[in-house]
Amino acid sequence: KKARNAVGWSSERIIPWPVERLTSVSENAVRCKGVSTRRKLLFVGRIHPMKRVLETIRALRSLNRADWCLTIAGPASAEIPVETLMKEAGSLWGDQILYVGEMPREQLGPLYAESDALLLFSHRENFGYVVAEAMCEGLPVAISAGVDLCSLVTRSGSGMVRAISTQNDIAEALTDLLALTSEELTAMGISGARTSETEFTFERFAASLNALAEDCVANHSLHKMSV
């Protein structure tokens, strides 16, 4: 949309980035073994107001349920320092709300494997890499309609997509998420993993990019000839 404002003519196409899974199938299998009685939720990304991190914490606290926990992984920001996260979490800090800081990508694998769902209720995301990464790991996702991958998530049945405007919208989405059975979450995760095998491969990315370039060259030549 931004590009359209800068050019008078365009040939546009949405091309997903290539994304690879971080864990093996055997590692991923631990997710549904019922090691913990708590539903394990995961947030991965920069701790910034755009991601609605604080609203997510408040919404979770408002549910007043002891059968969930949230792990937050990502760098703090000037807008939301760690101290602010602690204040919002209150008595749940270190128990139901865990902050593990910024982690190298290769160390995120175990977090994906042991979680039940990824949360990302951002105002907007240009693609949503962590959503694609979670899908590769067979992890269901609960995201806002502002995440650009929301259409793919909906079509593939890989998770839950909701229009988010207020903290109450997040609370309602989380209520529905926590009401899902392990079997339902597993089915979403399997759909996401299968979808990622075709949507997020490097081969598909390269082929789509080449096709777009070829179309742009062909259309540009036709455009010049018609002038």
mmCIF file of C-alpha atoms in Angstrom:
data_model
loop_
_atom_site.group_PDB
_atom_site.id
_atom_site.type_symbol
_atom_site.label_atom_id
_atom_site.label_comp_id
_atom_site.label_asym_id
_atom_site.label_seq_id
_atom_site.Cartn_x
_atom_site.Cartn_y
_atom_site.Cartn_z
ATOM 1 C CA LYS A 1 0.000 0.000 0.000
ATOM 2 C CA LYS A 2 2.875 2.360 0.773
ATOM 3 C CA ALA A 3 4.527 1.581 -2.557
ATOM 4 C CA ARG A 4 1.369 2.448 -4.489
ATOM 5 C CA ASN A 5 1.634 6.031 -3.221
ATOM 6 C CA ALA A 6 5.122 6.389 -4.663
ATOM 7 C CA VAL A 7 4.725 4.887 -8.132
ATOM 8 C CA GLY A 8 2.250 5.471 -10.913
ATOM 9 C CA TRP A 9 2.194 1.893 -12.144
ATOM 10 C CA SER A 10 2.831 -1.389 -10.371
ATOM 11 C CA SER A 11 2.688 -5.146 -10.709
ATOM 12 C CA GLU A 12 2.243 -6.472 -7.207
ATOM 13 C CA ARG A 13 2.152 -9.834 -5.527
ATOM 14 C CA ILE A 14 2.430 -11.116 -1.950
ATOM 15 C CA ILE A 15 5.363 -13.495 -1.523
ATOM 16 C CA PRO A 16 5.894 -15.235 1.852
ATOM 17 C CA TRP A 17 9.451 -15.258 3.186
ATOM 18 C CA PRO A 18 11.206 -18.627 3.400
ATOM 19 C CA VAL A 19 11.101 -19.996 6.951
ATOM 20 C CA GLU A 20 12.689 -23.160 8.348
ATOM 21 C CA ARG A 21 11.718 -25.155 11.434
ATOM 22 C CA LEU A 22 14.157 -25.191 14.327
ATOM 23 C CA THR A 23 13.324 -28.524 15.953
ATOM 24 C CA SER A 24 13.047 -32.112 14.855
ATOM 25 C CA VAL A 25 9.776 -34.046 14.835
ATOM 26 C CA SER A 26 10.825 -35.982 17.940
ATOM 27 C CA GLU A 27 11.459 -32.758 19.871
ATOM 28 C CA ASN A 28 8.098 -31.371 18.808
ATOM 29 C CA ALA A 29 6.324 -34.481 20.119
ATOM 30 C CA VAL A 30 6.754 -33.440 23.769
ATOM 31 C CA ARG A 31 4.123 -30.705 23.380
ATOM 32 C CA CYS A 32 1.041 -32.861 23.958
ATOM 33 C CA LYS A 33 2.333 -35.333 26.526
ATOM 34 C CA GLY A 34 0.673 -33.536 29.415
ATOM 35 C CA VAL A 35 3.871 -32.937 31.399
ATOM 36 C CA SER A 36 2.277 -29.831 32.937
ATOM 37 C CA THR A 37 -1.320 -29.164 33.929
ATOM 38 C CA ARG A 38 -0.940 -25.579 32.717
ATOM 39 C CA ARG A 39 -1.648 -24.400 29.198
ATOM 40 C CA LYS A 40 1.654 -22.894 28.024
ATOM 41 C CA LEU A 41 1.329 -19.734 25.964
ATOM 42 C CA LEU A 42 4.229 -18.049 24.184
ATOM 43 C CA PHE A 43 5.024 -14.543 22.962
ATOM 44 C CA VAL A 44 8.112 -14.000 20.810
ATOM 45 C CA GLY A 45 9.143 -10.560 19.596
ATOM 46 C CA ARG A 46 10.208 -7.062 20.556
ATOM 47 C CA ILE A 47 8.542 -5.807 23.732
ATOM 48 C CA HIS A 48 6.883 -2.802 22.125
ATOM 49 C CA PRO A 49 3.429 -1.147 22.268
ATOM 50 C CA MET A 50 2.827 -2.141 18.634
ATOM 51 C CA LYS A 51 2.706 -5.785 19.776
ATOM 52 C CA ARG A 52 0.081 -5.150 22.487
ATOM 53 C CA VAL A 53 2.222 -7.003 25.027
ATOM 54 C CA LEU A 54 0.914 -5.132 28.063
ATOM 55 C CA GLU A 55 -2.690 -5.499 26.912
ATOM 56 C CA THR A 56 -2.115 -9.238 26.535
ATOM 57 C CA ILE A 57 -0.759 -9.504 30.080
ATOM 58 C CA ARG A 58 -3.682 -7.508 31.484
ATOM 59 C CA ALA A 59 -6.178 -9.626 29.565
ATOM 60 C CA LEU A 60 -4.637 -12.829 30.868
ATOM 61 C CA ARG A 61 -4.692 -11.532 34.430
ATOM 62 C CA SER A 62 -8.335 -10.560 34.085
ATOM 63 C CA LEU A 63 -9.250 -14.181 33.297
ATOM 64 C CA ASN A 64 -8.087 -15.210 36.778
ATOM 65 C CA ARG A 65 -7.216 -18.746 35.736
ATOM 66 C CA ALA A 66 -4.466 -20.822 37.255
ATOM 67 C CA ASP A 67 -4.264 -23.295 34.357
ATOM 68 C CA TRP A 68 -2.134 -21.126 32.044
ATOM 69 C CA CYS A 69 1.274 -19.509 31.949
ATOM 70 C CA LEU A 70 2.852 -17.082 29.503
ATOM 71 C CA THR A 71 6.502 -17.078 28.458
ATOM 72 C CA ILE A 72 7.744 -13.836 26.902
ATOM 73 C CA ALA A 73 10.892 -13.948 24.763
ATOM 74 C CA GLY A 74 12.324 -10.852 23.129
ATOM 75 C CA PRO A 75 14.255 -7.644 23.707
ATOM 76 C CA ALA A 76 12.783 -4.962 25.919
ATOM 77 C CA SER A 77 12.410 -1.473 24.437
ATOM 78 C CA ALA A 78 12.609 2.118 25.627
ATOM 79 C CA GLU A 79 8.812 2.213 25.443
ATOM 80 C CA ILE A 80 8.374 -0.947 27.541
ATOM 81 C CA PRO A 81 11.329 -1.802 29.826
ATOM 82 C CA VAL A 82 11.424 -5.014 31.864
ATOM 83 C CA GLU A 83 10.313 -3.096 34.958
ATOM 84 C CA THR A 84 7.037 -2.256 33.229
ATOM 85 C CA LEU A 85 6.452 -5.913 32.398
ATOM 86 C CA MET A 86 7.032 -6.802 36.055
ATOM 87 C CA LYS A 87 4.581 -4.142 37.205
ATOM 88 C CA GLU A 88 1.859 -5.355 34.839
ATOM 89 C CA ALA A 89 2.424 -8.997 35.802
ATOM 90 C CA GLY A 90 2.221 -8.221 39.516
ATOM 91 C CA SER A 91 2.085 -11.319 41.704
ATOM 92 C CA LEU A 92 2.114 -13.569 38.618
ATOM 93 C CA TRP A 93 5.677 -12.510 37.694
ATOM 94 C CA GLY A 94 8.055 -15.459 37.735
ATOM 95 C CA ASP A 95 5.209 -17.961 38.053
ATOM 96 C CA GLN A 96 2.467 -17.622 35.457
ATOM 97 C CA ILE A 97 4.283 -14.879 33.551
ATOM 98 C CA LEU A 98 7.911 -15.629 32.720
ATOM 99 C CA TYR A 99 10.335 -13.336 30.915
ATOM 100 C CA VAL A 100 13.363 -15.074 29.391
ATOM 101 C CA GLY A 101 14.832 -12.041 27.626
ATOM 102 C CA GLU A 102 16.193 -11.833 24.104
ATOM 103 C CA MET A 103 17.261 -15.220 22.740
ATOM 104 C CA PRO A 104 19.177 -16.263 19.619
ATOM 105 C CA ARG A 105 16.841 -17.767 17.026
ATOM 106 C CA GLU A 106 18.385 -21.232 17.321
ATOM 107 C CA GLN A 107 17.518 -21.282 21.040
ATOM 108 C CA LEU A 108 13.822 -20.618 20.432
ATOM 109 C CA GLY A 109 13.209 -24.197 19.310
ATOM 110 C CA PRO A 110 12.602 -25.619 22.805
ATOM 111 C CA LEU A 111 10.165 -22.784 23.598
ATOM 112 C CA TYR A 112 8.119 -23.553 20.493
ATOM 113 C CA ALA A 113 8.234 -27.275 21.268
ATOM 114 C CA GLU A 114 7.010 -27.021 24.861
ATOM 115 C CA SER A 115 4.268 -24.419 24.236
ATOM 116 C CA ASP A 116 0.600 -24.938 23.423
ATOM 117 C CA ALA A 117 0.016 -21.755 21.396
ATOM 118 C CA LEU A 118 1.758 -18.624 20.159
ATOM 119 C CA LEU A 119 0.146 -15.251 20.888
ATOM 120 C CA LEU A 120 0.591 -12.177 18.683
ATOM 121 C CA PHE A 121 -2.149 -9.548 18.925
ATOM 122 C CA SER A 122 -0.174 -6.793 17.179
ATOM 123 C CA HIS A 123 -1.685 -3.612 15.762
ATOM 124 C CA ARG A 124 0.001 -4.641 12.490
ATOM 125 C CA GLU A 125 2.785 -6.902 11.242
ATOM 126 C CA ASN A 126 4.408 -6.816 7.803
ATOM 127 C CA PHE A 127 4.307 -10.611 7.339
ATOM 128 C CA GLY A 128 4.684 -11.924 10.913
ATOM 129 C CA TYR A 129 7.839 -14.052 10.886
ATOM 130 C CA VAL A 130 7.342 -15.602 14.327
ATOM 131 C CA VAL A 131 3.863 -16.744 13.252
ATOM 132 C CA ALA A 132 5.361 -18.534 10.248
ATOM 133 C CA GLU A 133 8.076 -19.969 12.479
ATOM 134 C CA ALA A 134 5.487 -21.261 14.952
ATOM 135 C CA MET A 135 3.514 -22.862 12.114
ATOM 136 C CA CYS A 136 6.682 -24.623 10.951
ATOM 137 C CA GLU A 137 6.998 -26.065 14.452
ATOM 138 C CA GLY A 138 3.415 -27.311 14.483
ATOM 139 C CA LEU A 139 2.461 -24.715 17.101
ATOM 140 C CA PRO A 140 -1.084 -23.259 16.904
ATOM 141 C CA VAL A 141 -1.267 -19.470 16.727
ATOM 142 C CA ALA A 142 -3.697 -16.920 18.147
ATOM 143 C CA ILE A 143 -3.202 -13.652 16.289
ATOM 144 C CA SER A 144 -4.832 -10.362 15.410
ATOM 145 C CA ALA A 145 -6.208 -9.540 11.991
ATOM 146 C CA GLY A 146 -3.416 -6.967 11.783
ATOM 147 C CA VAL A 147 -0.855 -9.717 11.212
ATOM 148 C CA ASP A 148 -0.346 -10.067 7.470
ATOM 149 C CA LEU A 149 -0.334 -13.875 7.646
ATOM 150 C CA CYS A 150 -3.863 -13.888 9.079
ATOM 151 C CA SER A 151 -5.487 -14.910 5.781
ATOM 152 C CA LEU A 152 -3.197 -17.917 5.449
ATOM 153 C CA VAL A 153 -3.816 -18.912 9.073
ATOM 154 C CA THR A 154 -7.574 -18.739 8.512
ATOM 155 C CA ARG A 155 -7.514 -20.674 5.228
ATOM 156 C CA SER A 156 -5.284 -23.419 6.600
ATOM 157 C CA GLY A 157 -6.980 -23.736 9.996
ATOM 158 C CA SER A 158 -3.623 -23.200 11.697
ATOM 159 C CA GLY A 159 -5.003 -21.162 14.579
ATOM 160 C CA MET A 160 -7.294 -18.367 15.670
ATOM 161 C CA VAL A 161 -7.573 -14.927 14.024
ATOM 162 C CA ARG A 162 -9.488 -12.118 15.707
ATOM 163 C CA ALA A 163 -10.121 -8.439 15.042
ATOM 164 C CA ILE A 164 -8.488 -6.729 18.020
ATOM 165 C CA SER A 165 -9.267 -3.165 19.064
ATOM 166 C CA THR A 166 -9.390 -3.313 22.853
ATOM 167 C CA GLN A 167 -8.020 -5.279 25.763
ATOM 168 C CA ASN A 168 -11.441 -6.891 26.124
ATOM 169 C CA ASP A 169 -11.117 -8.248 22.567
ATOM 170 C CA ILE A 170 -7.890 -9.957 23.626
ATOM 171 C CA ALA A 171 -9.538 -11.369 26.751
ATOM 172 C CA GLU A 172 -12.369 -12.822 24.660
ATOM 173 C CA ALA A 173 -9.906 -14.373 22.215
ATOM 174 C CA LEU A 174 -7.909 -15.891 25.060
ATOM 175 C CA THR A 175 -11.060 -17.241 26.701
ATOM 176 C CA ASP A 176 -11.891 -19.079 23.478
ATOM 177 C CA LEU A 177 -8.300 -20.252 23.062
ATOM 178 C CA LEU A 178 -8.090 -21.692 26.576
ATOM 179 C CA ALA A 179 -11.413 -23.462 26.024
ATOM 180 C CA LEU A 180 -9.938 -25.531 23.181
ATOM 181 C CA THR A 181 -9.002 -29.124 23.902
ATOM 182 C CA SER A 182 -5.519 -30.543 23.411
ATOM 183 C CA GLU A 183 -6.875 -32.480 20.446
ATOM 184 C CA GLU A 184 -8.197 -29.302 18.809
ATOM 185 C CA LEU A 185 -4.905 -27.498 19.372
ATOM 186 C CA THR A 186 -2.986 -30.458 17.991
ATOM 187 C CA ALA A 187 -5.125 -30.451 14.838
ATOM 188 C CA MET A 188 -4.399 -26.748 14.333
ATOM 189 C CA GLY A 189 -0.694 -27.370 14.815
ATOM 190 C CA ILE A 190 -0.668 -30.206 12.295
ATOM 191 C CA SER A 191 -2.451 -27.994 9.754
ATOM 192 C CA GLY A 192 0.112 -25.267 10.305
ATOM 193 C CA ALA A 193 3.041 -27.651 9.882
ATOM 194 C CA ARG A 194 1.594 -29.076 6.669
ATOM 195 C CA THR A 195 0.896 -25.617 5.299
ATOM 196 C CA SER A 196 4.415 -24.424 6.072
ATOM 197 C CA GLU A 197 5.873 -27.301 4.063
ATOM 198 C CA THR A 198 4.534 -25.692 0.892
ATOM 199 C CA GLU A 199 4.117 -22.001 1.744
ATOM 200 C CA PHE A 200 7.437 -21.177 3.424
ATOM 201 C CA THR A 201 10.035 -23.115 1.439
ATOM 202 C CA PHE A 202 12.980 -21.317 -0.120
ATOM 203 C CA GLU A 203 12.179 -22.955 -3.448
ATOM 204 C CA ARG A 204 8.696 -21.432 -3.475
ATOM 205 C CA PHE A 205 10.069 -18.050 -2.441
ATOM 206 C CA ALA A 206 12.688 -18.088 -5.219
ATOM 207 C CA ALA A 207 10.211 -19.255 -7.858
ATOM 208 C CA SER A 208 7.642 -16.621 -6.844
ATOM 209 C CA LEU A 209 10.259 -13.875 -6.859
ATOM 210 C CA ASN A 210 11.540 -14.908 -10.287
ATOM 211 C CA ALA A 211 7.998 -15.043 -11.671
ATOM 212 C CA LEU A 212 7.266 -11.573 -10.316
ATOM 213 C CA ALA A 213 10.462 -10.183 -11.865
ATOM 214 C CA GLU A 214 9.642 -11.761 -15.222
ATOM 215 C CA ASP A 215 6.110 -10.384 -15.154
ATOM 216 C CA CYS A 216 7.355 -6.924 -14.234
ATOM 217 C CA VAL A 217 9.830 -6.934 -17.129
ATOM 218 C CA ALA A 218 7.193 -8.171 -19.584
ATOM 219 C CA ASN A 219 4.546 -5.709 -18.428
ATOM 220 C CA HIS A 220 7.008 -2.829 -18.392
ATOM 221 C CA SER A 221 7.981 -3.580 -21.988
ATOM 222 C CA LEU A 222 4.326 -3.629 -23.037
ATOM 223 C CA HIS A 223 3.735 -0.392 -21.140
ATOM 224 C CA LYS A 224 6.604 1.327 -22.948
ATOM 225 C CA MET A 225 5.330 0.103 -26.318
ATOM 226 C CA SER A 226 1.855 1.520 -25.668
ATOM 227 C CA VAL A 227 3.068 5.016 -24.859
#
